[in-house]
């Protein structure tokens, strides 16, 4: 079906802003740039605490001279210029998904512009979501051979998902390592001023700070970030002034090191030792991925302004000042930052450094929560409790289980290693792995989404893979010196994700192949062979089409069932957000007398399922609108309808006993345009004597002479059923491997998957279903 341009994606005004930038827009970007300091740049801005010490401790101990210091600074400068500035600020921030950034945003774009998605219950109707087509449309004749090749081979699509999940696991590893290295580096400054402090006492202080940091997470990122933004700005100004002071006081000639000559000379002199030291140099760009990953909370312009005009110059000047200090004080390499601080301002700088280190940790912990949520939306992570911590900032979440797991792992790393160099080796490997994967996904986006030539994508891929590959190869040489930590963590999380995805997919396949036959339902007649009692039964399943096998289990074992039945499927679609107007997809399962409907509730990978208690009312209103508009759709092409439209799918099913039809490619006008639905809307009766009790909702039948008798009767049945009560029906499933299965499959299903299901949140809790209205029936799935 041909789509009108205004329904394809975002409006043209948002993609092509006017050339004259308004003061309002400029002010908004400046405010967002200010806020981004507390969320995005904490990690990147605290790198000067440990970069030089991590670079020169190890193989470069034999090259601790002024020439090597100049070369190391030149290397840091060009690394900051090529990767954060060129790759991320100039290129990557343009590859957003409806304003969202990060690895999953790139994967979502690819899934929508090519058939790469492995989500099981996707439908053609999902492609008509307003946020689905973000970017230019591609006709079938324009598809590249590479795209057709990837779409044809499922193993390649599976490999693409594995790569994305591996990157996600590395981000989770960052969430463990960042707090450890940031806080430990900041606290180590105490030893400069208080030489009596032992390493054990410093470790205890670091652990206390870490416990306090994770304990504060339940307060919400927005509160912490708002408080931390001024701290990061003070920190940046501090390191900028220190950099200028050290440069002028110790060695102004360090400015010559901006020349790439010193970079080349560094490798000529140090050779293999210089290459290995890159594992320490790459720590200067840790936290860069946050600029792209946290794009959804800000704008590309605000992040570019903050980095180009504040972060980049402050970091360059600070590294330059440290290098100038070290060129004249080679004995201070092991604690270069704190030794370079003038004694009169040491304590204020130490306090600000400690607070800034906590900010850096906060940003990565927040990103970890977001990544876990997105993995769950892909069906690749067990159900966990997700708490929405802000009423005003959408997407700010807190996951208690993950928070405490991160705290335990971070404390274990801190106590186990006690050395920022070893933790830095692990941290560098994790960060560079994520960047390496992001470069690969970005190359695919250039071809499939931006529709640029394969040659341009290959140039981008080769150039940045060469740069990042050199750093990654250096980091891999330190696997035995702490680099094994992110690899082990990633493998553990990958196993959890694979087991959950495999078990969930097998369960879905079982449901798909054991659907109830529509011919059988039609043969039972409108009463279904049982007593139909007043009320609405919401039957939950993962099937987006058809009747799940659990329903036949009910019909054959229960003497009565609700008069109105709604089969509800809550599913994720590969878009960041689904608007409330497009969330419900309504269809009919059997002819009108059966009073059986299909409802698909769609969420994006960053949507939060809020427990606002209004789900029932929204569902009833959607069904009422469907009943009201169905006769118009069957009689015309609804060309006279205007306004925004949402697709309702259907197909025609024939049987020997009766004709069965569902609505296919039907458009429903928004509720604001429907006078009948407006009169159906709830009238809330707030009881003053019970202020804490939820509002009582009553539906009233509209007085509209244009409604046919069949529609009137069906609407009346719906209203009466709602008044009688709503019951939620779910299957309490037990998934077991078949006896003929291999030993490995039996272990994965019967042991690993069963363990994850028992220790994760139940589906009823995850869907915010009221326990008092829940009916569960046991079913065993032999997969």
XYZ file of C-alpha atoms in Angstrom:
783
model
C 0.000 0.000 0.000
C 1.342 3.385 -0.969
C 1.891 5.700 1.966
C 1.470 9.443 2.007
C 4.674 11.359 2.805
C 3.296 12.809 6.003
C 2.750 9.313 7.433
C 6.222 8.000 6.607
C 8.322 9.551 9.352
C 8.928 12.773 11.110
C 7.816 16.039 9.594
C 9.970 17.811 7.072
C 10.358 20.792 9.348
C 12.186 18.717 11.964
C 14.539 17.251 9.370
C 15.210 20.533 7.544
C 15.296 23.336 10.125
C 15.235 26.893 8.923
C 18.553 28.498 8.165
C 17.976 31.309 10.637
C 18.471 29.630 13.999
C 16.102 31.169 16.501
C 17.308 32.461 19.833
C 14.866 30.126 21.548
C 16.405 27.080 19.889
C 19.916 28.317 20.635
C 19.034 28.885 24.290
C 17.476 25.401 24.507
C 20.626 23.825 23.088
C 22.783 25.764 25.530
C 20.665 24.597 28.472
C 20.840 20.993 27.239
C 24.587 21.352 26.740
C 24.865 22.465 30.368
C 22.794 19.483 31.558
C 24.866 17.063 29.455
C 27.945 17.785 31.597
C 26.358 15.945 34.522
C 25.259 12.908 32.492
C 27.462 12.452 29.439
C 30.913 13.821 30.155
C 31.719 12.783 33.711
C 33.661 9.702 32.622
C 35.534 11.337 29.739
C 36.506 14.383 31.784
C 38.048 12.334 34.625
C 40.433 10.421 32.341
C 43.398 12.731 33.160
C 43.463 11.111 36.609
C 45.028 7.915 35.262
C 46.052 8.143 31.564
C 49.752 9.035 31.911
C 50.358 6.630 34.796
C 48.662 3.765 32.890
C 50.663 4.589 29.747
C 54.155 4.645 31.240
C 53.891 1.945 33.905
C 54.978 -1.310 32.322
C 56.985 -1.700 29.144
C 57.669 2.043 28.825
C 59.556 2.217 32.115
C 62.771 2.118 30.068
C 61.629 5.095 27.971
C 60.736 7.602 30.650
C 62.340 10.690 29.127
C 61.247 14.054 27.817
C 61.091 12.863 24.214
C 58.736 10.016 25.138
C 56.555 12.378 27.174
C 56.208 14.690 24.157
C 55.350 11.712 21.958
C 52.757 10.395 24.428
C 51.043 13.787 24.545
C 51.010 14.003 20.744
C 49.444 10.552 20.669
C 46.775 11.576 23.188
C 45.986 14.761 21.251
C 45.509 13.001 17.923
C 43.514 10.210 19.559
C 41.120 12.778 21.047
C 40.878 14.527 17.689
C 40.285 11.519 15.445
C 37.903 9.404 17.539
C 35.748 11.599 19.835
C 35.823 14.724 17.649
C 35.866 13.381 14.093
C 34.130 10.025 14.412
C 31.560 10.694 17.116
C 30.841 14.447 17.158
C 30.949 15.006 13.394
C 29.724 11.641 12.010
C 28.076 9.357 14.578
C 25.748 11.950 16.125
C 24.036 12.220 12.724
C 23.044 8.526 12.815
C 20.215 8.876 15.320
C 17.033 6.814 15.507
C 14.217 9.323 16.072
C 16.620 11.237 18.301
C 17.965 8.132 20.063
C 21.579 7.000 19.919
C 23.695 4.012 20.884
C 24.341 0.511 19.608
C 20.691 -0.505 19.802
C 19.605 2.586 17.875
C 21.891 1.605 15.004
C 20.623 -1.975 15.119
C 17.015 -0.749 15.175
C 17.630 1.400 12.096
C 19.135 -1.579 10.289
C 16.218 -3.845 11.241
C 13.706 -1.366 9.828
C 15.531 -0.643 6.586
C 16.361 -4.298 6.033
C 14.736 -7.518 7.167
C 17.374 -8.184 9.824
C 15.146 -8.375 12.899
C 14.811 -11.670 14.784
C 11.855 -10.548 16.917
C 9.298 -13.342 16.473
C 5.909 -11.595 16.306
C 6.503 -8.752 13.843
C 3.730 -7.653 11.466
C 3.385 -5.544 8.345
C 1.219 -3.134 10.350
C 4.266 -2.211 12.461
C 5.841 -0.606 9.397
C 3.124 2.060 9.393
C 4.090 3.447 12.790
C 4.982 7.120 12.526
C 8.443 6.460 14.011
C 9.166 3.415 11.839
C 10.302 5.024 8.612
C 12.970 7.413 9.860
C 14.915 8.465 6.811
C 14.448 7.917 3.065
C 12.303 5.105 1.734
C 13.900 2.393 -0.353
C 12.055 0.825 -3.251
C 12.449 -2.876 -3.904
C 14.344 -2.197 -7.127
C 16.921 -0.094 -5.260
C 17.902 -2.733 -2.711
C 21.559 -3.593 -2.907
C 22.858 -7.128 -3.491
C 24.576 -6.945 -0.087
C 21.264 -6.233 1.620
C 19.513 -9.104 -0.177
C 22.384 -11.391 0.760
C 22.114 -10.520 4.466
C 18.316 -10.850 4.452
C 18.509 -14.264 2.797
C 20.811 -15.918 5.336
C 19.409 -16.186 8.850
C 22.806 -17.119 10.292
C 24.195 -13.757 9.219
C 21.264 -11.954 10.843
C 21.829 -14.003 13.983
C 25.536 -13.112 13.874
C 24.581 -9.427 13.602
C 22.415 -9.716 16.739
C 25.241 -11.528 18.553
C 27.643 -8.693 17.671
C 25.171 -6.126 19.012
C 24.622 -8.104 22.216
C 28.379 -8.523 22.677
C 28.716 -4.749 22.473
C 25.918 -4.448 25.028
C 27.738 -6.849 27.344
C 30.898 -4.764 27.040
C 28.884 -1.679 28.047
C 27.703 -3.615 31.109
C 31.370 -4.374 31.773
C 32.033 -0.620 31.616
C 29.363 -0.205 34.283
C 31.427 -2.432 36.564
C 34.890 -1.049 35.757
C 34.235 2.705 35.516
C 33.252 3.252 39.165
C 36.205 1.137 40.297
C 38.916 2.953 38.317
C 37.425 6.461 38.702
C 36.917 6.374 42.460
C 40.156 4.486 43.168
C 42.141 6.989 41.066
C 40.570 9.944 42.854
C 41.122 8.487 46.334
C 44.756 7.662 45.536
C 45.422 11.397 45.668
C 45.112 11.200 49.447
C 48.419 9.368 49.566
C 50.161 12.410 48.100
C 49.042 14.655 50.957
C 48.767 12.047 53.728
C 51.715 9.685 53.385
C 50.743 7.887 56.602
C 47.664 6.379 54.945
C 48.140 2.735 53.995
C 46.844 1.118 50.818
C 44.277 -0.784 52.895
C 42.859 2.428 54.333
C 42.643 4.016 50.874
C 40.866 0.895 49.635
C 38.363 1.109 52.493
C 37.599 4.761 51.689
C 37.084 3.880 48.013
C 34.721 1.035 48.919
C 32.662 3.287 51.214
C 32.294 5.853 48.396
C 31.275 3.114 45.943
C 28.639 1.701 48.292
C 27.243 5.207 48.786
C 27.181 5.790 45.016
C 25.143 2.658 44.288
C 22.893 3.282 47.296
C 21.931 6.668 45.807
C 20.786 5.205 42.492
C 17.194 4.786 43.610
C 16.910 8.579 43.900
C 16.970 8.824 40.111
C 19.514 10.005 37.582
C 17.800 13.344 36.971
C 18.333 14.484 40.562
C 21.936 13.280 40.660
C 22.769 14.702 37.230
C 21.235 18.108 37.993
C 23.354 18.313 41.117
C 26.475 17.011 39.364
C 26.490 19.290 36.299
C 28.030 22.234 38.227
C 30.631 19.854 39.703
C 31.768 18.726 36.248
C 31.934 22.312 35.026
C 34.029 23.335 38.064
C 36.210 20.274 37.444
C 36.723 21.202 33.779
C 37.620 24.775 34.649
C 40.002 23.475 37.313
C 41.897 21.129 35.011
C 41.971 23.829 32.303
C 43.600 26.343 34.654
C 45.987 23.671 35.988
C 46.940 22.788 32.420
C 47.763 26.367 31.527
C 49.703 26.888 34.769
C 51.790 23.717 34.333
C 52.468 24.471 30.672
C 53.732 27.996 31.374
C 55.522 27.078 34.594
C 57.295 23.881 33.592
C 57.802 23.589 29.833
C 56.057 25.847 27.278
C 57.802 23.942 24.462
C 55.221 21.169 24.909
C 53.066 23.031 22.329
C 55.382 21.672 19.639
C 53.998 18.202 20.389
C 50.793 19.069 18.516
C 52.787 18.153 15.427
C 52.331 14.520 14.311
C 56.127 14.385 13.972
C 56.390 13.647 17.696
C 53.813 10.868 17.362
C 55.830 9.178 14.605
C 59.073 9.732 16.480
C 57.497 8.147 19.591
C 56.931 4.857 17.769
C 60.327 5.002 16.074
C 62.035 5.245 19.466
C 59.817 2.928 21.539
C 58.848 0.380 18.818
C 56.970 -2.599 20.326
C 56.898 -1.062 23.810
C 55.183 2.013 22.370
C 52.551 -0.124 20.665
C 51.814 -1.968 23.918
C 51.533 1.365 25.760
C 48.554 2.270 23.554
C 46.449 0.269 26.008
C 47.033 3.116 28.455
C 46.677 5.929 25.902
C 43.222 4.755 24.829
C 41.968 5.493 28.369
C 41.873 9.169 27.326
C 38.782 8.412 25.204
C 36.928 6.159 27.633
C 33.424 7.496 28.030
C 33.275 8.717 24.433
C 30.538 6.217 23.596
C 28.300 7.973 26.163
C 28.060 10.975 23.826
C 26.225 8.789 21.319
C 24.459 6.449 23.742
C 22.876 9.296 25.761
C 21.772 11.237 22.679
C 18.103 10.548 23.444
C 18.152 12.758 26.551
C 19.663 15.733 24.711
C 20.151 16.906 21.123
C 23.019 16.384 18.720
C 23.642 20.148 18.635
C 23.858 20.442 22.430
C 26.312 17.544 22.712
C 28.438 18.979 19.871
C 28.496 22.410 21.510
C 29.503 20.969 24.886
C 32.300 18.834 23.466
C 33.755 21.192 20.855
C 33.763 24.357 22.971
C 34.340 23.027 26.499
C 35.299 19.367 26.859
C 37.817 19.110 24.017
C 39.855 22.265 24.775
C 39.847 21.598 28.534
C 41.096 18.017 28.108
C 43.764 18.963 25.547
C 45.098 21.769 27.763
C 45.096 19.514 30.841
C 47.019 16.701 29.095
C 49.418 19.309 27.721
C 50.013 20.688 31.207
C 50.574 17.226 32.678
C 53.049 16.436 29.912
C 54.913 19.711 30.550
C 55.104 18.864 34.272
C 56.267 15.281 33.649
C 58.931 16.364 31.164
C 60.695 18.040 34.099
C 59.549 15.634 36.847
C 59.953 12.100 35.469
C 59.860 10.573 38.957
C 56.174 11.629 39.309
C 54.814 9.511 36.467
C 53.105 7.020 38.806
C 50.939 9.802 40.297
C 51.227 12.478 37.653
C 47.940 14.331 38.103
C 48.020 14.921 41.859
C 51.776 15.617 41.889
C 51.234 18.343 39.278
C 48.811 20.240 41.542
C 50.370 23.216 43.373
C 50.411 22.525 47.106
C 48.303 25.558 48.005
C 45.258 24.327 46.046
C 45.696 20.594 46.509
C 42.751 19.914 48.833
C 40.116 21.852 46.867
C 41.229 20.116 43.677
C 41.190 16.730 45.414
C 37.606 17.238 46.615
C 36.449 18.314 43.153
C 38.308 15.364 41.563
C 36.605 12.887 43.893
C 33.173 14.333 43.172
C 33.895 14.356 39.425
C 34.931 10.698 39.592
C 31.568 9.866 41.149
C 29.836 11.763 38.333
C 31.727 9.729 35.751
C 30.604 6.529 37.401
C 26.996 7.750 37.485
C 26.867 8.231 33.714
C 27.965 4.682 32.941
C 25.674 3.121 35.568
C 22.742 4.949 33.944
C 23.790 3.679 30.512
C 23.932 0.136 31.913
C 20.329 0.338 33.124
C 19.263 1.547 29.680
C 21.154 -1.254 27.911
C 19.542 -3.919 30.112
C 16.104 -2.477 29.334
C 16.800 -2.578 25.594
C 18.117 -6.161 25.769
C 14.894 -7.151 27.515
C 12.869 -5.490 24.733
C 14.717 -7.678 22.224
C 13.762 -10.770 24.215
C 17.378 -11.297 25.237
C 17.320 -10.628 28.970
C 15.211 -11.976 31.859
C 12.396 -9.841 33.221
C 13.622 -7.432 35.894
C 11.983 -4.687 37.920
C 12.205 -1.360 36.078
C 11.477 1.773 38.110
C 10.749 5.021 36.304
C 12.502 7.605 38.486
C 11.360 10.833 36.851
C 7.903 12.156 36.001
C 9.360 14.800 33.702
C 12.356 13.173 31.986
C 11.242 10.184 29.953
C 13.551 7.182 29.967
C 15.261 7.763 33.319
C 15.084 4.314 34.936
C 16.476 2.362 37.866
C 16.786 -1.436 38.014
C 17.341 -2.595 41.617
C 18.595 -6.120 40.832
C 21.147 -4.883 38.287
C 22.226 -2.051 40.593
C 23.196 -4.414 43.424
C 24.850 -6.891 41.033
C 26.948 -4.034 39.641
C 27.864 -2.920 43.163
C 29.020 -6.403 44.189
C 31.074 -6.835 41.000
C 32.588 -3.350 41.315
C 33.616 -3.949 44.933
C 35.076 -7.325 43.928
C 37.147 -5.692 41.167
C 38.284 -2.878 43.459
C 39.304 -5.187 46.313
C 40.707 -7.853 44.011
C 42.966 -5.646 41.876
C 43.669 -2.635 44.152
C 45.611 -1.173 41.212
C 44.308 1.366 38.710
C 46.740 0.097 36.061
C 45.268 -3.424 36.071
C 41.718 -2.077 36.140
C 42.698 0.323 33.336
C 43.811 -2.615 31.190
C 40.361 -4.182 31.582
C 38.582 -0.874 31.119
C 40.436 -0.001 27.921
C 39.627 -3.358 26.320
C 35.927 -2.998 27.104
C 35.677 0.561 25.743
C 37.602 -0.120 22.550
C 35.547 -3.253 21.836
C 32.347 -1.186 21.949
C 33.856 1.435 19.606
C 35.010 -1.283 17.200
C 31.482 -2.730 17.029
C 29.908 0.740 16.661
C 32.152 1.458 13.665
C 31.001 -1.763 11.986
C 27.309 -0.999 12.570
C 27.790 2.580 11.377
C 29.254 1.314 8.088
C 26.098 -0.765 7.554
C 23.934 2.278 8.362
C 25.800 4.336 5.740
C 24.888 1.746 3.088
C 21.395 0.587 4.103
C 19.914 3.647 5.863
C 21.717 6.642 4.388
C 21.871 4.866 0.986
C 25.424 5.968 0.316
C 27.813 3.971 -1.803
C 29.501 0.868 -0.507
C 32.848 2.509 -1.307
C 32.134 5.395 1.086
C 31.133 2.943 3.817
C 34.265 0.881 3.154
C 36.456 3.990 3.469
C 34.815 4.860 6.802
C 35.144 1.276 8.050
C 38.760 0.784 6.970
C 39.989 4.161 8.259
C 38.514 3.854 11.734
C 39.069 0.109 12.028
C 42.755 0.685 11.298
C 42.956 3.299 14.057
C 40.835 1.390 16.561
C 42.352 -1.943 15.565
C 45.810 -0.745 16.626
C 44.451 0.240 20.052
C 42.365 -2.929 20.368
C 45.332 -5.159 19.505
C 47.381 -3.380 22.173
C 44.604 -3.852 24.720
C 44.376 -7.553 23.855
C 48.026 -8.021 24.793
C 47.035 -7.164 28.363
C 44.384 -9.850 28.733
C 46.521 -11.622 31.301
C 47.085 -8.340 33.183
C 43.453 -7.565 33.981
C 42.063 -7.488 30.441
C 40.351 -10.827 31.035
C 37.763 -9.204 33.311
C 35.495 -7.634 30.627
C 35.841 -10.776 28.513
C 34.695 -13.004 31.378
C 31.857 -10.631 32.300
C 30.762 -10.438 28.654
C 30.781 -14.218 28.288
C 28.666 -14.612 31.443
C 26.100 -12.030 30.321
C 26.117 -13.431 26.775
C 25.309 -16.901 28.134
C 22.434 -15.457 30.172
C 21.132 -13.591 27.120
C 21.456 -16.593 24.811
C 19.747 -18.994 27.210
C 16.860 -16.599 27.789
C 16.455 -15.806 24.085
C 16.661 -19.496 23.115
C 14.136 -20.624 25.714
C 11.738 -17.765 24.963
C 11.933 -18.423 21.223
C 11.289 -22.145 21.671
C 8.252 -21.369 23.832
C 6.934 -18.974 21.192
C 7.440 -21.557 18.438
C 5.440 -24.057 20.500
C 2.575 -21.548 20.815
C 2.777 -20.778 17.110
C 2.488 -24.416 16.076
C -0.273 -25.229 18.578
C -2.726 -22.450 17.823
C -6.429 -23.189 18.096
C -8.061 -23.906 14.749
C -10.518 -21.215 13.735
C -12.602 -23.903 12.019
C -12.941 -25.625 15.392
C -14.010 -22.388 17.082
C -16.569 -21.638 14.397
C -17.919 -25.146 14.734
C -18.623 -24.563 18.420
C -20.888 -21.624 17.661
C -21.073 -18.238 19.421
C -21.532 -19.865 22.832
C -18.328 -21.918 22.334
C -20.187 -24.878 23.796
C -20.112 -23.388 27.303
C -21.979 -20.802 29.361
C -20.956 -17.207 28.533
C -21.177 -15.177 31.731
C -21.079 -11.350 32.021
C -17.622 -9.794 32.089
C -14.504 -9.304 29.987
C -11.736 -11.889 29.843
C -8.308 -10.586 28.797
C -6.306 -13.617 27.647
C -2.590 -12.858 27.426
C -0.229 -14.620 25.038
C 2.778 -13.818 22.884
C 0.938 -14.553 19.642
C 0.259 -11.500 17.497
C -2.270 -13.434 15.396
C -4.547 -16.368 16.161
C -5.841 -18.014 19.313
C -3.289 -19.551 21.713
C -3.530 -23.176 22.795
C -4.224 -22.089 26.367
C -7.729 -21.056 25.275
C -8.733 -24.580 24.223
C -7.428 -25.733 27.601
C -9.894 -23.360 29.256
C -12.833 -24.222 27.020
C -12.450 -27.960 27.569
C -11.951 -27.721 31.337
C -14.153 -24.855 32.511
C -17.991 -24.833 32.397
C -18.265 -21.075 31.850
C -16.374 -18.226 30.253
C -16.684 -14.461 29.869
C -19.091 -13.000 27.337
C -16.444 -10.706 25.837
C -13.018 -12.193 25.134
C -9.961 -10.166 24.184
C -6.723 -11.900 23.219
C -3.956 -9.512 24.251
C -0.409 -9.598 22.916
C 2.114 -7.179 24.435
C 5.108 -6.976 22.120
C 8.162 -4.903 21.301
C 8.755 -3.281 17.934
C 12.126 -2.079 16.582
C 11.482 1.630 17.221
C 12.522 3.651 20.284
C 9.025 4.836 21.165
C 5.427 4.137 20.149
C 3.000 7.015 20.640
C -0.091 6.419 22.750
C -2.328 6.967 19.699
C -0.654 4.088 17.860
C -0.132 1.699 20.743
C -3.274 -0.442 20.309
C -3.947 -2.562 17.250
C -7.480 -3.961 17.299
C -9.031 -6.718 15.170
C -11.815 -9.279 15.298
C -11.103 -13.011 15.625
C -14.527 -14.530 14.899
C -17.807 -13.159 13.485
C -19.622 -10.484 15.471
C -21.826 -12.794 17.655
C -18.732 -14.436 19.168
C -17.608 -11.180 20.840
C -13.952 -12.175 20.444
C -11.290 -9.563 19.669
C -7.553 -9.426 19.102
C -5.578 -6.610 20.726
C -1.887 -6.020 20.124
C -0.180 -3.569 22.492
C 3.043 -2.247 21.001
C 6.014 -0.761 22.849
C 9.342 0.553 21.585
C 12.682 -0.619 22.936
C 12.939 2.474 25.148
C 9.283 2.647 26.180
C 8.389 2.134 29.824
C 5.230 0.203 30.688
C 3.816 2.476 33.360
C 1.498 1.146 36.040
C -1.006 3.982 35.721
C -4.099 1.791 36.167
C -5.676 3.100 32.947
C -4.901 0.141 30.681
C -8.403 -1.358 30.934
C -10.101 1.910 29.998
C -7.786 2.526 27.043
C -8.393 -1.010 25.803
C -12.187 -0.733 26.088
C -12.151 2.628 24.296
C -10.047 1.182 21.473
C -12.387 -1.787 21.046
C -15.416 0.527 21.103
C -13.873 2.663 18.386
C -13.148 -0.408 16.321
C -16.761 -1.609 16.653
C -18.075 1.810 15.716
C -15.871 2.334 12.658
C -15.946 -1.221 11.262
C -19.173 -0.773 9.205
C -17.722 2.328 7.494
C -14.572 0.485 6.539
C -16.459 -2.406 5.015
C -18.578 -0.081 2.855
C -15.981 2.326 1.531
C -12.330 2.929 1.027
C -12.577 5.626 3.714
C -11.064 8.120 1.317
C -13.079 10.876 2.924
C -11.477 10.295 6.280
C -8.759 12.712 7.256
C -6.376 13.046 10.125
C -3.725 10.643 11.342
C -4.465 6.967 10.743
C -3.370 3.722 12.361
C -3.459 0.413 10.483
C -5.655 -2.472 11.639
C -4.801 -5.739 9.943
C -7.011 -8.628 8.993
C -7.420 -11.564 6.674
C -10.248 -13.590 5.333
C -10.724 -17.130 6.569
C -13.211 -19.513 5.020
C -14.670 -22.615 6.571
C -17.326 -25.084 5.592
C -19.721 -24.031 8.337
C -19.469 -20.265 8.311
C -17.606 -17.383 6.812
C -15.020 -15.700 9.026
C -13.438 -12.349 8.341
C -11.043 -9.959 9.998
C -10.360 -6.426 8.943
C -7.203 -5.983 6.882
C -5.381 -2.718 6.161
C -8.113 -0.668 7.813
C -7.595 2.840 9.130
C -9.193 4.180 12.289
C -9.629 7.860 12.931
C -8.192 9.222 16.155
C -10.498 9.228 19.098
C -10.644 13.005 19.087
C -12.434 12.862 15.701
C -14.988 10.265 16.779
C -18.102 11.758 18.365
C -19.388 8.337 19.327
C -16.185 7.432 21.087
C -16.113 10.802 22.821
C -19.473 10.019 24.366
C -18.114 6.608 25.359
C -15.247 8.153 27.299
C -15.238 7.645 31.010
C -16.867 9.881 33.564
C -14.764 9.776 36.685
C -16.582 9.783 40.030
C -14.075 10.757 42.670
C -15.248 9.738 46.099
C -14.273 12.427 48.626
C -14.659 10.039 51.528
C -11.968 7.742 50.106
C -9.296 9.934 48.591
C -6.745 7.111 48.287
C -9.049 4.809 46.359
C -8.690 4.635 42.561
C -11.270 6.599 40.577
C -14.388 4.702 39.539
C -14.895 4.611 35.762
C -18.330 4.273 34.178
C -19.008 3.981 30.451
C -22.217 5.439 29.081
C -23.933 4.411 25.866
C -23.978 7.210 23.265
C -27.256 8.567 21.982
C -26.486 8.483 18.269
C -29.253 7.584 15.823
C -26.676 6.819 13.122
C -25.527 3.639 14.875
C -26.916 0.422 13.407
C -28.733 -2.096 15.592
C -25.906 -4.662 15.425
C -23.307 -2.079 16.403
C -25.572 -0.744 19.148
C -26.054 -4.231 20.573
C -22.330 -4.973 20.482
C -21.438 -1.697 22.173
C -24.052 -2.354 24.848
C -22.603 -5.819 25.477
C -19.142 -4.295 25.776
C -20.293 -1.681 28.297
C -22.237 -4.236 30.353
C -19.258 -6.592 30.319
C -16.987 -3.811 31.561
C -19.410 -3.044 34.378
C -19.492 -6.744 35.327
C -15.709 -6.817 35.748
C -12.471 -7.655 33.983
C -10.452 -10.825 34.533
C -6.852 -11.330 33.399
C -6.053 -14.836 32.174
C -2.490 -16.094 31.693
C -0.767 -19.413 31.281
C 1.501 -20.534 34.109
C 3.900 -22.334 31.840
C 6.576 -24.931 32.513
C 9.057 -25.321 29.681
C 10.754 -28.697 29.408
C 12.955 -30.276 26.771
C 11.631 -33.298 24.904
C 12.961 -36.679 25.935
C 14.592 -37.052 22.515
C 16.545 -33.802 22.971
C 20.318 -33.746 23.288
C 21.997 -33.512 26.676
C 23.084 -29.923 25.946
C 19.541 -28.847 25.051
C 18.159 -30.522 28.159
C 20.691 -28.645 30.279
C 19.908 -25.318 28.600
C 16.110 -25.694 28.876
C 15.594 -27.778 32.019
C 18.356 -26.260 34.132
C 19.601 -22.880 32.863
C 16.370 -21.467 31.402
C 14.299 -22.860 34.265
C 16.658 -21.217 36.768
C 16.363 -17.840 35.023
C 12.554 -18.046 34.881
C 12.287 -18.914 38.562
C 14.565 -16.045 39.580
C 13.147 -13.354 37.319
C 9.940 -11.399 37.669
C 6.783 -13.176 36.648
C 5.012 -12.054 33.465
C 1.961 -10.908 35.430
C 4.112 -8.620 37.597
C 6.053 -7.331 34.592
C 2.785 -6.470 32.816
C 1.358 -4.734 35.915
C -1.609 -7.107 36.067
C -3.624 -6.768 39.320
C -3.139 -9.952 41.307
C -6.725 -9.967 42.616
C -8.096 -10.223 39.048
C -5.565 -12.762 37.756
C -6.446 -16.316 36.676
C -3.537 -18.626 35.852
C -3.703 -22.068 34.288
C -0.794 -24.457 34.276
C 0.638 -25.677 30.977
C 3.693 -27.737 30.133
C 5.614 -26.855 26.982
C 7.681 -29.703 25.545
C 10.104 -27.948 23.203
